[in-house]
Coordinates of C-alpha atoms in Angstrom, one line a residue:
M187 CA -0.1 -0.1 0.2
G188 CA 0.9 3.3 -0.9
T189 CA 2.0 5.6 2.5
K190 CA -0.8 7.6 3.7
E191 CA -1.0 11.6 2.7
K192 CA -0.6 13.8 5.0
K193 CA -4.0 16.0 6.7
S194 CA -2.4 19.5 5.6
T195 CA -1.6 17.4 2.3
I196 CA -5.7 17.1 1.8
K197 CA -6.5 20.3 3.0
F198 CA -4.6 21.9 0.5
Q199 CA -6.2 19.7 -2.6
K200 CA -9.6 20.4 -1.2
N201 CA -9.8 24.4 -0.3
K202 CA -6.9 25.9 -2.3
L203 CA -5.3 23.6 -4.8
K204 CA -9.0 24.4 -7.2
G205 CA -7.8 28.8 -6.1
V206 CA -4.2 28.3 -6.7
L207 CA -5.0 26.2 -10.5
K208 CA -7.0 29.0 -11.1
R209 CA -4.8 32.0 -10.8
R210 CA -1.7 30.1 -12.5
K211 CA -4.3 29.9 -15.5
E212 CA -5.5 33.5 -15.5
T213 CA -1.7 34.4 -14.9
N214 CA -1.1 32.8 -18.0
K215 CA -4.3 34.1 -20.4
F216 CA -2.7 37.5 -18.9
K217 CA 0.9 37.3 -20.5
R218 CA -0.9 36.3 -23.7
Q219 CA -3.0 39.0 -23.4
I220 CA 0.5 41.2 -23.1
I221 CA 2.1 39.8 -25.9
K222 CA -1.2 40.3 -28.2
R223 CA -1.4 43.5 -27.1
Q224 CA 2.3 43.9 -28.5
L225 CA 1.9 42.9 -31.2
R226 CA -1.1 44.8 -31.9
R227 CA 1.0 48.4 -31.5
G228 CA 3.4 46.5 -33.6
N229 CA 6.6 46.5 -30.9
K230 CA 9.2 44.0 -32.1
D231 CA 8.9 40.4 -30.4
Q232 CA 12.5 39.5 -28.6
N233 CA 13.0 36.3 -30.4
N234 CA 13.5 38.4 -33.5
N235 CA 16.6 40.0 -32.2
E236 CA 18.9 38.0 -33.9
E237 CA 17.5 38.6 -37.1
T238 CA 18.7 41.0 -40.1
E239 CA 16.3 44.2 -40.5
G240 CA 15.7 43.3 -43.7
T241 CA 13.8 39.9 -42.9
E242 CA 12.2 41.4 -40.5
E243 CA 10.9 44.1 -42.9
T244 CA 9.2 41.7 -45.0
K245 CA 7.7 39.4 -42.1
E246 CA 6.2 42.5 -40.7
E247 CA 4.7 43.4 -44.3
E248 CA 3.7 39.9 -44.8
V249 CA 1.8 40.4 -41.6
A250 CA 0.5 43.6 -41.9
E251 CA -1.1 41.8 -45.4
E252 CA -2.5 38.9 -43.8
V253 CA -4.2 40.6 -40.5
P254 CA -7.7 42.6 -42.0
Q255 CA -9.2 45.6 -42.2
V256 CA -11.4 44.7 -40.0
N257 CA -12.0 46.7 -36.6
I258 CA -12.2 43.8 -34.2
E259 CA -9.1 44.0 -32.8
D260 CA -7.2 47.3 -32.8
Y261 CA -10.2 49.4 -33.1
F262 CA -12.3 47.9 -30.2
C263 CA -9.0 47.3 -27.6
N264 CA -9.7 50.3 -25.6
F265 CA -13.0 49.6 -24.5
V266 CA -13.9 45.7 -25.3
L267 CA -12.9 44.0 -22.1
D268 CA -11.5 40.4 -22.4
A269 CA -12.4 37.4 -20.5
D270 CA -8.7 36.7 -19.8
E271 CA -8.1 40.9 -19.5
S272 CA -6.8 42.3 -15.8
L273 CA -8.1 45.7 -14.7
E274 CA -6.1 48.5 -15.1
L275 CA -6.7 49.4 -11.5
S276 CA -4.1 51.6 -9.5
D277 CA -3.2 49.3 -5.9
D278 CA -4.3 49.9 -2.7
E279 CA -3.5 49.4 1.0
E280 CA -5.0 48.9 4.0
A281 CA -3.1 52.3 5.7
D282 CA -5.2 53.9 3.1
L283 CA -8.0 53.7 5.7
D284 CA -6.2 55.4 8.7
A285 CA -7.8 58.5 7.1
L286 CA -11.2 58.2 9.0
D287 CA -9.6 57.8 12.0
A288 CA -9.2 61.5 12.1
F289 CA -13.3 62.0 11.7
E290 CA -16.0 61.5 13.7
G291 CA -19.4 59.9 13.4
V292 CA -22.1 62.6 12.4
E293 CA -25.5 61.7 15.4
V294 CA -28.2 60.6 13.0
P295 CA -31.7 62.2 13.8
K296 CA -34.4 59.8 15.6
K297 CA -36.9 58.8 13.0
I298 CA -33.8 58.0 10.6
K299 CA -32.4 55.6 13.6
E300 CA -36.0 54.1 14.2
Q301 CA -36.2 53.1 10.7
E302 CA -33.1 51.4 10.2
K303 CA -33.7 49.6 13.5
E304 CA -36.1 48.4 12.2
E305 CA -34.6 47.0 9.0
D306 CA -31.6 45.8 10.6
D307 CA -34.2 43.8 13.3
D308 CA -35.9 42.7 10.1
M309 CA -32.5 41.2 8.9
A310 CA -31.5 39.4 12.0
N311 CA -35.0 37.6 11.5
E312 CA -34.3 36.8 8.5
E313 CA -30.4 35.3 8.9
D314 CA -31.7 33.7 12.3
E315 CA -34.2 31.5 10.2
E316 CA -31.1 30.0 8.4
E317 CA -28.2 30.1 11.3
E318 CA -28.9 26.1 12.4
E319 CA -27.8 25.0 9.0
E320 CA -25.2 27.6 8.7
E321 CA -24.0 26.0 12.0
E322 CA -23.6 23.2 11.1
D323 CA -22.2 23.4 7.7
D324 CA -19.1 25.1 10.0
E325 CA -19.1 21.8 12.1
Y326 CA -18.6 20.0 8.7
M327 CA -16.4 21.9 7.0
Y328 CA -13.7 23.0 9.9
E329 CA -14.3 19.6 12.3
D330 CA -10.2 18.7 10.9
E331 CA -8.6 22.3 12.2
S332 CA -9.4 21.9 15.9
E333 CA -7.2 18.5 15.4
D334 CA -4.6 19.7 13.5
E335 CA -4.0 23.0 14.2
D336 CA -0.2 22.6 14.4
E337 CA -0.1 20.7 10.8
D338 CA -1.8 23.7 8.8
E339 CA 0.4 26.6 11.1
D340 CA 3.0 25.9 7.6
M341 CA 0.3 25.9 5.3
D342 CA -1.5 28.8 6.9
N343 CA 1.3 31.2 7.8
E344 CA -0.6 34.1 5.1
D345 CA -3.7 33.9 7.8
D346 CA -1.4 33.9 10.9
D347 CA -1.8 38.0 11.1
T348 CA -5.7 38.0 9.7
E349 CA -8.7 37.8 12.5
V350 CA -12.4 36.5 11.1
V351 CA -14.2 38.4 11.2
S352 CA -18.1 36.7 12.9
M353 CA -21.2 37.5 13.3
A354 CA -21.1 39.5 16.3
M355 CA -18.4 41.4 15.2
L356 CA -20.0 42.6 11.8
N357 CA -23.4 43.3 14.3
E358 CA -21.7 45.9 16.0
W359 CA -19.8 47.3 13.5
S360 CA -22.9 48.1 11.2
A361 CA -25.4 49.0 14.1
A362 CA -22.2 52.1 14.1
A363 CA -22.1 52.4 10.6
L364 CA -25.8 53.1 10.6
K365 CA -24.9 56.0 12.6
K366 CA -22.1 57.1 10.8
S367 CA -19.4 55.8 12.1
P368 CA -16.4 56.2 10.0
T369 CA -14.4 53.8 12.7
A370 CA -16.9 51.2 11.8
W371 CA -17.3 51.8 8.3
K372 CA -13.0 51.5 8.1
K373 CA -13.5 48.0 9.5
M374 CA -16.1 46.6 7.5
L375 CA -14.1 48.0 4.4
M376 CA -11.0 45.9 5.4
A377 CA -13.0 43.2 5.5
F378 CA -15.1 44.3 2.1
R379 CA -11.1 44.4 0.4
Y380 CA -10.9 40.6 1.4
I381 CA -13.3 39.2 -0.3
V382 CA -12.7 41.5 -3.5
R383 CA -8.8 41.0 -3.6
S384 CA -8.3 37.6 -1.4
D385 CA -7.9 35.3 -4.9
E386 CA -5.5 36.9 -6.2
D387 CA -1.9 36.5 -7.4
S388 CA -0.2 38.7 -4.9
E389 CA 1.4 39.5 -1.8
T390 CA -1.8 41.3 -0.6
K391 CA -2.0 41.6 3.1
F392 CA -5.2 41.1 5.4
T393 CA -6.0 42.1 8.9
Y394 CA -9.7 40.3 8.1
R395 CA -11.2 37.7 6.5
V396 CA -14.4 35.8 5.8
E397 CA -15.5 32.5 6.4
S398 CA -18.9 32.4 6.5
S399 CA -21.3 33.0 3.7
K400 CA -23.8 34.7 5.9
V401 CA -21.5 37.0 6.7
Y402 CA -19.9 37.6 3.2
T403 CA -23.7 38.8 2.1
K404 CA -24.3 40.9 5.0
L405 CA -20.9 42.2 4.7
I406 CA -21.3 43.0 1.2
R407 CA -24.9 44.9 1.6
N408 CA -24.1 46.9 4.6
T409 CA -20.9 48.0 3.6
L410 CA -22.3 49.2 0.2
K411 CA -25.2 51.1 2.2
A412 CA -22.7 53.1 4.7
A413 CA -20.7 54.6 1.9
Y414 CA -22.6 57.5 0.6
P415 CA -24.3 58.4 4.3
I416 CA -20.7 58.5 6.0
L417 CA -18.8 60.0 3.2
S418 CA -21.9 62.8 2.4
Q419 CA -21.1 64.0 6.3
H420 CA -17.4 65.2 4.9
I421 CA -17.2 65.2 1.3
F422 CA -20.2 68.5 0.9
F423 CA -20.3 70.6 -2.2
L424 CA -20.8 74.3 -2.3
K425 CA -23.9 75.7 -4.8
K426 CA -21.5 76.0 -7.9
E427 CA -18.9 73.8 -7.2
K428 CA -19.6 69.9 -8.6
Y429 CA -16.0 68.9 -8.4
P430 CA -15.4 66.3 -5.4
G431 CA -11.4 67.6 -5.8
R432 CA -12.5 70.9 -4.8
T433 CA -14.3 70.1 -1.2
K434 CA -12.8 70.8 2.2
N435 CA -12.4 66.9 3.0
W436 CA -11.2 65.6 0.2
S437 CA -7.3 65.6 0.1
K438 CA -7.7 63.2 3.9
L439 CA -10.3 61.1 2.6
E440 CA -9.2 60.6 -1.4
K441 CA -6.7 57.1 -0.5
T442 CA -10.3 55.9 0.7
I443 CA -12.7 56.4 -1.7
R444 CA -10.2 55.4 -4.2
L445 CA -9.5 52.3 -2.5
F446 CA -13.6 51.8 -1.7
L447 CA -14.4 52.4 -5.1
N448 CA -11.2 50.2 -6.8
N449 CA -12.6 46.8 -5.0
C450 CA -16.0 47.9 -6.0
V451 CA -14.9 47.9 -9.7
R452 CA -13.2 45.0 -9.2
F453 CA -15.8 42.7 -7.5
L454 CA -18.4 44.2 -9.7
R455 CA -16.5 42.3 -12.8
E456 CA -16.4 39.5 -11.3
L457 CA -20.0 39.2 -10.0
S458 CA -22.5 37.1 -12.1
E459 CA -26.1 36.9 -9.9
D460 CA -28.3 39.6 -11.1
E461 CA -29.5 40.4 -7.7
I462 CA -26.0 40.9 -6.6
I463 CA -25.0 43.1 -9.5
Q464 CA -28.2 45.3 -9.4
Y465 CA -27.8 46.2 -5.7
V466 CA -24.3 47.1 -5.9
L467 CA -25.2 49.5 -9.0
E468 CA -28.4 51.1 -7.0
Q469 CA -25.8 51.6 -4.4
L470 CA -23.2 52.8 -6.4
E471 CA -25.4 55.7 -7.8
P472 CA -25.4 58.4 -5.5
C473 CA -21.3 57.3 -4.9
T474 CA -20.8 57.7 -9.6
L475 CA -19.3 61.8 -8.8
Y476 CA -17.2 60.6 -6.9
F477 CA -15.2 58.7 -9.6
G478 CA -14.6 62.1 -11.2
P479 CA -11.2 63.0 -9.9
F480 CA -10.0 59.6 -10.9
S481 CA -10.0 59.2 -14.3
K482 CA -7.9 55.5 -15.0
L483 CA -10.6 54.5 -12.2
S484 CA -13.3 56.0 -14.4
R485 CA -12.6 54.4 -17.2
E486 CA -12.1 50.9 -16.0
Y487 CA -15.8 51.4 -14.2
L488 CA -17.3 52.5 -17.4
R489 CA -15.5 49.3 -19.2
V490 CA -16.7 46.8 -16.8
L491 CA -20.4 48.8 -16.9
L492 CA -19.8 48.5 -20.4
D493 CA -18.7 44.8 -20.3
R494 CA -22.3 43.3 -18.3
W495 CA -24.6 46.0 -20.1
A496 CA -23.9 43.3 -23.6
D497 CA -23.4 40.1 -21.0
V498 CA -26.3 37.8 -22.5
A499 CA -26.1 35.5 -19.2
L500 CA -27.7 38.6 -17.5
S501 CA -31.2 39.3 -16.6
E502 CA -32.9 42.2 -18.8
E503 CA -33.3 44.1 -15.5
T504 CA -29.5 44.0 -14.9
R505 CA -28.9 45.0 -18.3
H506 CA -31.3 48.2 -18.2
Q507 CA -29.3 49.2 -14.4
C508 CA -26.0 48.6 -15.8
Y509 CA -27.3 51.2 -18.6
K510 CA -28.3 53.4 -16.6
A511 CA -25.3 53.6 -14.4
I512 CA -23.0 54.5 -17.7
R513 CA -25.7 57.6 -18.4
Q514 CA -25.3 58.4 -14.4
L515 CA -21.5 58.3 -15.2
G516 CA -21.2 60.0 -18.6
T517 CA -23.6 63.5 -16.7
T518 CA -22.8 63.1 -12.9
A519 CA -19.1 62.7 -12.7
I520 CA -16.7 65.6 -13.8
D521 CA -12.5 65.7 -13.9
A522 CA -10.3 68.4 -13.1
N523 CA -11.2 69.9 -15.8
R524 CA -14.4 70.5 -15.2
K525 CA -15.4 68.0 -18.2
N526 CA -18.2 65.2 -18.1
Y527 CA -17.2 61.7 -19.6
M528 CA -19.9 61.9 -21.9
P529 CA -17.2 61.4 -24.9
N530 CA -15.7 57.7 -23.0
V531 CA -19.7 56.9 -23.1
L532 CA -20.6 58.0 -26.3
K533 CA -17.9 56.2 -27.7
G534 CA -18.2 53.1 -25.4
V535 CA -21.5 52.5 -25.8
Y536 CA -21.4 52.3 -29.6
L537 CA -18.1 50.5 -30.2
I538 CA -19.5 47.5 -27.0
F539 CA -22.5 47.3 -29.8
A540 CA -20.9 47.0 -32.9
N541 CA -18.5 44.4 -31.3
R542 CA -21.6 42.3 -29.4
S543 CA -23.3 42.5 -33.0
T544 CA -21.0 40.3 -34.9
K545 CA -23.5 37.0 -34.6
I546 CA -27.7 38.0 -34.1
N547 CA -29.5 34.4 -33.2
E548 CA -32.7 34.3 -30.9
A549 CA -30.8 34.5 -27.9
S550 CA -29.0 37.4 -29.0
L551 CA -31.5 39.5 -30.7
P552 CA -33.4 40.7 -28.2
I553 CA -30.3 41.8 -26.6
I554 CA -29.2 43.6 -29.5
Q555 CA -32.9 45.3 -29.9
Q556 CA -32.4 46.7 -26.0
M557 CA -29.2 48.0 -26.0
L558 CA -30.2 49.8 -29.6
E559 CA -33.2 51.9 -27.8
E560 CA -31.0 52.5 -24.8
A561 CA -28.0 53.2 -26.7
A562 CA -30.0 55.8 -28.9
D563 CA -31.1 57.5 -25.3
I564 CA -28.2 58.2 -24.1
Y565 CA -27.4 60.0 -27.4
T566 CA -30.0 62.3 -26.7
V567 CA -28.2 63.7 -24.1
D568 CA -26.0 66.5 -25.9
P569 CA -27.0 65.9 -29.4
N570 CA -23.8 68.9 -30.4
L571 CA -21.1 65.6 -28.9
S572 CA -23.9 63.1 -30.5
Y573 CA -23.3 64.9 -33.7
E574 CA -19.7 65.1 -33.7
H575 CA -19.7 61.1 -32.8
A576 CA -21.5 60.3 -35.1
T577 CA -20.0 61.8 -38.1
V578 CA -16.7 60.1 -37.8
Y579 CA -18.7 57.0 -37.4
V580 CA -21.2 57.4 -40.3
R581 CA -18.0 58.8 -42.1
Q582 CA -16.6 55.6 -41.0
L583 CA -18.9 52.5 -42.6
A584 CA -19.0 54.9 -45.6
D585 CA -15.3 54.7 -46.3
H586 CA -15.8 50.4 -45.7
L587 CA -18.6 51.2 -48.3
K588 CA -16.3 52.6 -51.2
K589 CA -13.2 50.5 -50.4
A590 CA -15.7 47.1 -51.2
K591 CA -17.1 48.8 -54.1
K592 CA -13.3 49.4 -55.5
Q593 CA -12.3 46.4 -54.6
K594 CA -14.7 44.2 -55.9
T595 CA -13.7 40.9 -54.6
V596 CA -15.4 38.4 -52.6
E597 CA -13.7 39.2 -49.2
S598 CA -14.3 42.3 -49.6
F599 CA -17.6 41.9 -49.9
K600 CA -17.7 39.4 -47.1
Q601 CA -16.7 42.9 -44.5
I602 CA -19.6 44.1 -46.0
Y603 CA -22.7 41.9 -45.6
T604 CA -22.0 40.9 -41.8
W605 CA -24.4 41.5 -39.0
Q606 CA -22.0 43.8 -37.5
Y607 CA -21.7 46.6 -40.5
V608 CA -25.9 45.9 -40.5
S609 CA -26.2 46.6 -37.2
C610 CA -24.2 49.8 -37.8
L611 CA -26.7 51.2 -39.7
D612 CA -29.5 50.1 -37.4
F613 CA -27.5 52.0 -34.7
W614 CA -27.0 55.0 -36.5
A615 CA -30.3 54.8 -38.1
N616 CA -32.3 54.5 -34.2
V617 CA -30.3 57.8 -33.0
I618 CA -31.4 59.6 -35.3
N619 CA -35.1 58.2 -35.4
V620 CA -35.1 59.3 -31.6
T621 CA -33.5 62.4 -31.8
C622 CA -34.9 64.2 -34.8
D623 CA -38.2 63.3 -34.2
P624 CA -40.3 66.2 -35.7
T625 CA -43.1 65.7 -33.2
V626 CA -40.8 67.0 -31.0
G627 CA -40.5 70.6 -32.5
E628 CA -36.5 71.0 -32.3
N629 CA -34.1 70.9 -34.5
S630 CA -31.0 68.2 -34.1
P631 CA -28.1 68.6 -35.7
L632 CA -28.3 65.0 -36.1
Q633 CA -30.5 66.3 -38.5
A634 CA -27.6 66.8 -41.0
L635 CA -26.5 63.2 -41.4
V636 CA -30.1 61.9 -42.3
H637 CA -28.4 61.8 -45.7
P638 CA -25.4 60.6 -45.6
L639 CA -26.2 57.4 -43.7
V640 CA -29.2 57.2 -46.2
E641 CA -26.6 57.4 -48.9
V642 CA -24.9 54.3 -47.5
T643 CA -27.3 52.0 -46.6
L644 CA -28.9 51.9 -50.2
H645 CA -25.3 51.6 -51.5
T646 CA -25.0 48.9 -49.7
M647 CA -27.9 47.1 -50.2
R648 CA -27.0 48.3 -54.1
L649 CA -23.5 46.6 -53.2
N650 CA -24.2 42.5 -54.3
P651 CA -27.9 42.7 -55.6
T652 CA -28.4 38.9 -55.4
P653 CA -31.5 37.0 -55.0
Q654 CA -29.4 35.2 -52.0
F655 CA -28.9 38.7 -49.9
L656 CA -32.6 39.2 -50.1
P657 CA -32.9 39.1 -46.3
L658 CA -30.2 41.6 -46.0
R659 CA -31.8 44.3 -48.2
I660 CA -34.8 43.6 -46.6
H661 CA -33.7 44.1 -43.1
L662 CA -32.6 47.7 -44.4
I663 CA -35.7 48.3 -45.9
R664 CA -36.7 48.4 -43.0
T665 CA -34.2 50.3 -41.1
L666 CA -35.2 53.1 -44.0
T667 CA -38.4 52.7 -43.3
G668 CA -38.2 53.0 -39.8
L669 CA -36.3 56.3 -40.7
V670 CA -39.1 57.4 -43.1
D671 CA -41.5 57.1 -39.9
A672 CA -39.7 58.8 -37.6
T673 CA -38.2 61.9 -39.4
G674 CA -40.9 62.6 -42.4
Y675 CA -38.2 62.2 -44.7
Y676 CA -38.8 60.8 -48.3
I677 CA -36.4 58.1 -49.4
P678 CA -37.0 56.4 -52.7
L679 CA -37.9 52.3 -51.5
A680 CA -40.7 51.9 -53.8
P681 CA -38.0 50.8 -56.9
F682 CA -35.9 47.9 -54.2
L683 CA -39.4 46.8 -53.6
F684 CA -40.9 46.2 -56.3
E685 CA -37.8 44.7 -57.6
I686 CA -38.7 41.8 -55.3
L687 CA -41.8 40.9 -57.6
S688 CA -39.8 40.8 -60.5
S689 CA -37.6 38.4 -59.5
D690 CA -37.2 34.6 -60.3
I691 CA -38.4 33.9 -57.2
F692 CA -42.2 34.4 -58.2
K693 CA -41.6 32.8 -62.0
S694 CA -42.4 29.2 -61.1
N695 CA -45.8 28.4 -59.4
R696 CA -45.5 24.7 -58.9
L697 CA -42.5 24.7 -56.1
P698 CA -42.6 22.1 -53.5
Q699 CA -43.9 22.6 -49.7
Q700 CA -40.7 21.7 -47.5
D701 CA -41.3 20.7 -44.0
L702 CA -39.2 23.4 -43.2
P703 CA -39.9 25.8 -39.6
E704 CA -41.1 29.4 -40.3
F705 CA -38.0 32.1 -42.3
D706 CA -37.2 34.8 -40.0
W707 CA -36.3 37.9 -41.3
S708 CA -34.6 39.3 -38.5
L709 CA -31.9 36.1 -37.8
H710 CA -31.2 35.9 -41.7
L711 CA -28.8 37.7 -44.3
K712 CA -28.3 35.4 -46.8
I713 CA -31.2 32.9 -47.8
P714 CA -29.9 29.1 -46.2
K715 CA -29.6 26.8 -49.1
S716 CA -32.3 24.3 -47.2
Y717 CA -35.4 27.3 -48.5
L718 CA -34.1 27.8 -51.5
Q719 CA -36.8 26.7 -54.7
S720 CA -39.3 25.7 -52.0
K721 CA -42.8 27.0 -51.8
N722 CA -41.9 28.1 -48.1
Y723 CA -39.5 30.6 -48.8
Q724 CA -41.8 31.7 -51.5
D725 CA -44.8 32.6 -49.5
A726 CA -42.2 33.8 -46.8
A727 CA -41.0 36.8 -49.9
F728 CA -44.1 37.5 -50.8
N729 CA -45.7 37.9 -47.0
V730 CA -42.7 40.4 -46.3
M731 CA -42.4 42.2 -49.5
Y732 CA -46.3 42.6 -49.2
D733 CA -45.7 44.2 -45.3
C734 CA -43.0 46.4 -46.8
I735 CA -45.1 47.9 -49.0
I736 CA -48.0 48.5 -46.6
D737 CA -45.1 49.9 -44.2
F738 CA -43.3 52.5 -46.4
Y739 CA -46.7 53.8 -48.0
A740 CA -48.7 53.6 -44.7
C741 CA -45.4 56.1 -43.5
H742 CA -47.1 58.7 -46.3
G743 CA -50.6 58.4 -45.3
L744 CA -51.4 61.8 -44.1
S745 CA -49.3 63.6 -46.7
I746 CA -50.9 65.9 -48.9
A747 CA -48.7 64.5 -52.1
F748 CA -49.8 60.5 -51.4
P749 CA -51.4 60.3 -54.7
E750 CA -48.8 61.3 -56.8
L751 CA -47.0 58.4 -54.6
A752 CA -49.5 56.2 -55.3
I753 CA -49.9 56.6 -58.3
P754 CA -47.0 54.6 -60.2
A755 CA -47.6 52.0 -57.8
L756 CA -50.7 51.6 -58.0
D757 CA -49.7 51.2 -62.1
K758 CA -46.9 48.7 -61.2
L759 CA -49.5 46.9 -59.1
K760 CA -51.3 46.4 -61.8
E761 CA -49.0 45.3 -64.2
Y762 CA -47.9 42.4 -61.9
L763 CA -51.7 41.6 -61.2
V764 CA -51.6 40.4 -65.1
K765 CA -48.8 39.1 -64.6
M766 CA -49.3 36.7 -61.7
K767 CA -53.0 35.5 -63.0
G768 CA -53.6 32.3 -61.5
T769 CA -51.6 31.8 -59.3
R770 CA -52.0 32.0 -54.9
F771 CA -50.7 36.0 -55.0
V772 CA -53.3 37.7 -57.2
K773 CA -56.3 38.3 -54.8
S774 CA -53.9 39.9 -51.9
I775 CA -52.4 42.1 -54.8
R776 CA -56.2 43.1 -55.6
T777 CA -57.2 44.1 -52.5
L778 CA -53.5 45.9 -51.9
V779 CA -54.5 48.2 -55.0
E780 CA -58.3 49.0 -53.6
R781 CA -57.5 50.0 -50.4
M782 CA -54.5 52.6 -52.2
E783 CA -57.0 53.9 -54.6
T784 CA -59.2 54.4 -51.7
H785 CA -57.0 56.1 -49.5
K786 CA -55.8 58.1 -53.2
N787 CA -59.1 59.5 -53.8
F788 CA -59.5 60.1 -49.6
I789 CA -56.3 62.7 -50.0
E790 CA -57.9 63.9 -53.1
Q791 CA -60.8 65.1 -51.7
K792 CA -59.4 66.5 -48.4
R793 CA -57.1 69.0 -50.6
A794 CA -59.6 69.6 -52.7
P795 CA -61.0 72.7 -50.8
I796 CA -56.9 74.1 -50.0
E797 CA -55.8 77.7 -51.9
Y798 CA -52.3 77.4 -51.1
T799 CA -49.6 76.4 -53.5
P800 CA -46.7 73.4 -52.9
N801 CA -44.2 76.1 -52.3
K802 CA -46.1 76.7 -48.9
L803 CA -44.4 74.4 -47.1
E804 CA -45.4 74.7 -43.0
E805 CA -48.9 74.7 -45.4
A806 CA -48.3 71.6 -46.6
N807 CA -46.3 69.9 -43.2
A808 CA -49.7 70.7 -41.4
F809 CA -52.1 69.2 -44.3
L810 CA -53.8 66.2 -42.1
R811 CA -51.6 67.1 -39.3
T812 CA -54.3 66.6 -36.6
T813 CA -56.0 63.7 -38.1
D814 CA -55.8 59.9 -36.6
F815 CA -54.8 57.9 -39.1
E816 CA -56.6 54.4 -38.2
T817 CA -59.5 57.0 -39.2
T818 CA -58.4 56.9 -42.4
P819 CA -59.2 53.8 -45.0
F820 CA -55.6 52.5 -45.6
G821 CA -54.9 53.1 -42.2
N822 CA -58.0 50.9 -40.9
F823 CA -56.6 48.2 -43.6
L824 CA -53.2 48.6 -41.8
K825 CA -55.0 48.2 -38.2
K826 CA -56.8 44.6 -39.8
R827 CA -54.3 43.6 -41.3
A828 CA -52.1 43.3 -37.9
Q829 CA -54.9 42.3 -35.6
Q830 CA -54.8 39.4 -38.7
K831 CA -51.1 39.1 -37.6
E832 CA -51.7 38.8 -34.2
Q833 CA -54.8 36.2 -34.0
Q834 CA -52.3 34.0 -36.5
Q835 CA -49.8 33.6 -34.0

């Protein structure tokens, strides 16, 4: 038989081996990340120093040619946080908290004290219900420690000077922190720092350590809850001054606040539970203004927030809380130059969206849509600054498109016909939809981007107009239709819509019906081969084209120029009625023709009494402004069709 392992070895394998291996793996990943970053910045590898200058230059040229000009690596590295990348935060020590000893607690009003006492009693009652189970777990977990204390001395030297935080100690600290005691909060911060940084592979020293899950949860909650009430008693602002660095006690508490915020950012990075993330962000919300003087820390906090905002594993509520924190950081925190962090926020929001939208599926689609809505709201904060950023990125999209049109290669087309490029077009169209709404009555600087964005989108549709990429064109038609509906601008989409009717898809009326799921146009940019030459896809193409025609002309349903827009469309539809005679699509086209003619006559009757000429733009724009579109013939038709779709689903 083999020799029996020591109890200290068994305990090390049970409690610490997994953590050691994890830290070693993270260290190796971090080293690889550093090497990748150096290569991206153009640094030469140390192993190539012995080679000649000529070979070095040729290899660098080969690498530059091999790397595609896609903005995944270099372009997003400033804001995208990789899984194996550590945060660039300033190190902190427990000595930074000594400044709290010079401050005294502020007496709490009686009403607030009674309220906090009730909350503490409720929290204690909840903890007592789980106390028996917790004690049994603790006895089982530490039963060997009392027997083998001498054997564990060599292994646990790092814990010789650390004191285990008990529930009694924590209750005492929490009670004092409720009275705004800086000394008690200092002890809680020391224990909180252990929770955050105990797994780091460094020689970090700690005064306290936490070994109970019950103490762990309560310590986090009470430490964060007591932060702003205590800090706000000593860091207070004047009426005009909103920069924390100019307050009275900032120089004394600067290191303490930095330690607290540092560990909050580290802790937020490692969290995976929705409830804890939401609680941390809620408690950090009033402390956001303290990030201002720490530009490096603010940037890392923004990166963590962006990473969590785009995390598919988190719930919708948690991601929305992250979005609120991002907006709060951009509008509240002020740096030493008295400028906010909105430029970084706007840039980071767009880049993280572009990075996450490289692939769309059923799981990621709701997240992308949520990001689109929330990002557009952020761009309404400062329209002038938003215009500056949007101009740069729309021009960048145009440059990529021009390069693809010039090269005319398969690879260049692939770089444009991707979910990332199409989603970026959706992003800026949605921003313009929100910021250039004519019902608001204000002119937005982003109106100047409507024309270049529409031009880029239309040329993207024309880049490779093959039948296989019909889903991409349908996606962009829907995007531009939403732009028309939100802004009131006219975009000539009718040729693209009627081009679908004249395609080869509808030439055959005897295609086989295959056992395939319903084609989802929002999840594809290219037609899967299994759907080609099938009746399923033919029906799907006709239905989506039919809906797009209705939606496009509905956007101009109250326009005084609707009859002039409808006449060419009616001629085309009547032409297709003759060509498609005998097919199952004739009935739908005939219904559309009848509804458009009825609505055309309705608009002509309404505009017959007017006396102003077409050059009176204000009067023309005010035509039927107070009329409900659903009460019109075409609006009623659109409403009934939407109800039929809901019933079919």
